[in-house]
Every structure is written in structure tokens, then in C-alpha cells.
GROMACS .gro file of C-alpha atoms in nm:
model
  135
    1UNK     CA    1   0.000   0.000   0.000
    2UNK     CA    2   0.114   0.353  -0.070
    3UNK     CA    3   0.026   0.669   0.120
    4UNK     CA    4  -0.016   0.989  -0.084
    5UNK     CA    5   0.058   1.341   0.032
    6UNK     CA    6   0.064   1.674  -0.147
    7UNK     CA    7   0.322   1.931  -0.044
    8UNK     CA    8   0.199   2.273  -0.154
    9UNK     CA    9   0.481   2.525  -0.188
   10UNK     CA   10   0.226   2.804  -0.143
   11UNK     CA   11   0.168   2.691   0.217
   12UNK     CA   12   0.515   2.791   0.344
   13UNK     CA   13   0.802   3.021   0.257
   14UNK     CA   14   1.070   2.934   0.511
   15UNK     CA   15   1.201   2.634   0.699
   16UNK     CA   16   0.978   2.685   1.004
   17UNK     CA   17   0.673   2.696   0.777
   18UNK     CA   18   0.797   2.381   0.601
   19UNK     CA   19   0.822   2.202   0.936
   20UNK     CA   20   0.466   2.316   1.021
   21UNK     CA   21   0.342   2.182   0.688
   22UNK     CA   22   0.520   1.846   0.725
   23UNK     CA   23   0.386   1.808   1.077
   24UNK     CA   24   0.034   1.873   0.946
   25UNK     CA   25   0.076   1.629   0.656
   26UNK     CA   26   0.263   1.345   0.825
   27UNK     CA   27   0.134   1.335   1.182
   28UNK     CA   28  -0.208   1.317   1.335
   29UNK     CA   29  -0.347   1.310   1.685
   30UNK     CA   30  -0.005   1.321   1.845
   31UNK     CA   31   0.022   1.440   2.203
   32UNK     CA   32   0.383   1.548   2.137
   33UNK     CA   33   0.547   1.750   1.862
   34UNK     CA   34   0.819   1.607   1.640
   35UNK     CA   35   1.157   1.778   1.629
   36UNK     CA   36   1.200   2.084   1.411
   37UNK     CA   37   1.503   1.976   1.214
   38UNK     CA   38   1.583   1.779   0.901
   39UNK     CA   39   1.665   1.462   1.095
   40UNK     CA   40   1.314   1.469   1.241
   41UNK     CA   41   1.173   1.527   0.891
   42UNK     CA   42   1.358   1.215   0.777
   43UNK     CA   43   1.203   1.023   1.066
   44UNK     CA   44   0.854   1.144   0.974
   45UNK     CA   45   0.903   1.013   0.621
   46UNK     CA   46   0.980   0.666   0.759
   47UNK     CA   47   0.635   0.650   0.914
   48UNK     CA   48   0.490   0.538   1.242
   49UNK     CA   49   0.389   0.887   1.353
   50UNK     CA   50   0.022   0.885   1.272
   51UNK     CA   51  -0.067   0.903   0.904
   52UNK     CA   52   0.129   0.611   0.762
   53UNK     CA   53   0.288   0.305   0.911
   54UNK     CA   54   0.660   0.254   0.953
   55UNK     CA   55   0.806   0.154   0.617
   56UNK     CA   56   0.483   0.219   0.425
   57UNK     CA   57   0.564   0.367   0.085
   58UNK     CA   58   0.492   0.735   0.023
   59UNK     CA   59   0.396   0.908  -0.296
   60UNK     CA   60   0.470   1.278  -0.260
   61UNK     CA   61   0.343   1.534  -0.506
   62UNK     CA   62   0.508   1.873  -0.457
   63UNK     CA   63   0.299   2.143  -0.619
   64UNK     CA   64   0.406   2.504  -0.668
   65UNK     CA   65   0.760   2.370  -0.662
   66UNK     CA   66   0.908   2.672  -0.843
   67UNK     CA   67   0.809   2.888  -0.544
   68UNK     CA   68   0.989   2.646  -0.311
   69UNK     CA   69   1.295   2.657  -0.536
   70UNK     CA   70   1.310   3.034  -0.482
   71UNK     CA   71   1.222   3.016  -0.112
   72UNK     CA   72   1.487   2.751  -0.034
   73UNK     CA   73   1.769   2.888  -0.244
   74UNK     CA   74   2.103   3.012  -0.120
   75UNK     CA   75   1.963   3.293   0.097
   76UNK     CA   76   1.752   3.058   0.310
   77UNK     CA   77   2.034   2.802   0.308
   78UNK     CA   78   2.269   3.065   0.450
   79UNK     CA   79   2.022   3.131   0.733
   80UNK     CA   80   1.999   2.756   0.794
   81UNK     CA   81   2.375   2.720   0.838
   82UNK     CA   82   2.403   3.040   1.044
   83UNK     CA   83   2.143   2.902   1.285
   84UNK     CA   84   2.313   2.563   1.287
   85UNK     CA   85   2.644   2.729   1.371
   86UNK     CA   86   2.487   2.885   1.683
   87UNK     CA   87   2.381   2.550   1.826
   88UNK     CA   88   2.603   2.280   1.680
   89UNK     CA   89   2.847   2.073   1.881
   90UNK     CA   90   3.194   2.232   1.894
   91UNK     CA   91   3.336   1.938   1.699
   92UNK     CA   92   3.109   2.031   1.405
   93UNK     CA   93   3.184   2.403   1.392
   94UNK     CA   94   3.452   2.383   1.121
   95UNK     CA   95   3.231   2.162   0.899
   96UNK     CA   96   2.936   2.401   0.932
   97UNK     CA   97   3.160   2.703   0.871
   98UNK     CA   98   3.285   2.542   0.548
   99UNK     CA   99   2.927   2.478   0.434
  100UNK     CA  100   2.837   2.837   0.517
  101UNK     CA  101   3.131   2.969   0.315
  102UNK     CA  102   3.027   2.757   0.016
  103UNK     CA  103   2.670   2.878   0.034
  104UNK     CA  104   2.779   3.241   0.054
  105UNK     CA  105   2.966   3.183  -0.273
  106UNK     CA  106   2.649   3.024  -0.415
  107UNK     CA  107   2.817   2.685  -0.435
  108UNK     CA  108   2.708   2.349  -0.306
  109UNK     CA  109   2.364   2.228  -0.215
  110UNK     CA  110   2.079   2.459  -0.138
  111UNK     CA  111   1.832   2.383   0.136
  112UNK     CA  112   1.593   2.257  -0.130
  113UNK     CA  113   1.860   2.016  -0.259
  114UNK     CA  114   1.908   1.884   0.093
  115UNK     CA  115   1.533   1.836   0.147
  116UNK     CA  116   1.495   1.660  -0.189
  117UNK     CA  117   1.786   1.434  -0.100
  118UNK     CA  118   1.611   1.333   0.221
  119UNK     CA  119   1.288   1.261   0.035
  120UNK     CA  120   1.445   1.053  -0.239
  121UNK     CA  121   1.704   0.866  -0.031
  122UNK     CA  122   1.588   0.511   0.026
  123UNK     CA  123   1.920   0.383   0.159
  124UNK     CA  124   1.988   0.319   0.525
  125UNK     CA  125   1.706   0.546   0.638
  126UNK     CA  126   1.451   0.271   0.574
  127UNK     CA  127   1.194   0.474   0.384
  128UNK     CA  128   1.111   0.497   0.021
  129UNK     CA  129   0.933   0.784  -0.145
  130UNK     CA  130   0.820   0.854  -0.496
  131UNK     CA  131   0.843   1.222  -0.573
  132UNK     CA  132   0.638   1.400  -0.836
  133UNK     CA  133   0.710   1.767  -0.897
  134UNK     CA  134   0.463   2.014  -1.041
  135UNK     CA  135   0.608   2.357  -1.110
   0.00000   0.00000   0.00000
């Protein structure tokens, strides 16, 4: 069986809004809130948090994707790494600083690239998603 969700790029414009949208789409009737980070998003995709069972396949349709491409470009990615730098473990500071430098040069992955990688990765994470994009 496959569970279908529609991510609507018009429903959010920043990472906090994206987390709100994913919580709405992938959880239900929870007495606790999932984490507000990309690791928690990965966990939600695996299932077992309300709307689909652990390991159940997902079909994701992302509509208004071109808006998300703009919203999660290098500017938002820079904010993401700046915030990460404030709270990361000291052993990760140099890695995050390097990522931040890349992003400021408009090199490397954008936040959208990272999110898409999480959605489409079916490796060790134990989930599998089909992704359909509608500009």
C-alpha cells in the first residue's frame, strides 16, 4: 500500500513553515510534537507517527515547486547554516563554517537540494518515497 501526500509550496516560505506543513501532513493526533530539524523530517518520512505506518511507501506530489525553489535557495540556506552554527556541537563548527562559506559563494547544495535528497534517499534510512514535482 502507498500513502499519498501533497506538499503545496504556497503553504510555506521558510524552513519553520515547512516544518509546520510536514507536521500537518505526516502526523495526526499526536500528544507530542516532532523535532524541528531535518533529521526529524527524515524520521517522519519513515512512518509510524500517525498518518502512515513505519516503512509504508509514500507518494509525494510537490505542487508550486518553483516557489519552493526560490524560497529555499542560497539565501535561506545561508540562514539555515548560520542558525546551525549557533547550536552545533563544537566538533562540528569547522564543517558548518565550510558549508556556510560555500553557500555564501552560491556553491554546493541549497536547502531545497538537501530536502529533496532526504525525500528521495531510500538507503539506510529505511523509507522509500516517490516524488512527483509540479512547477
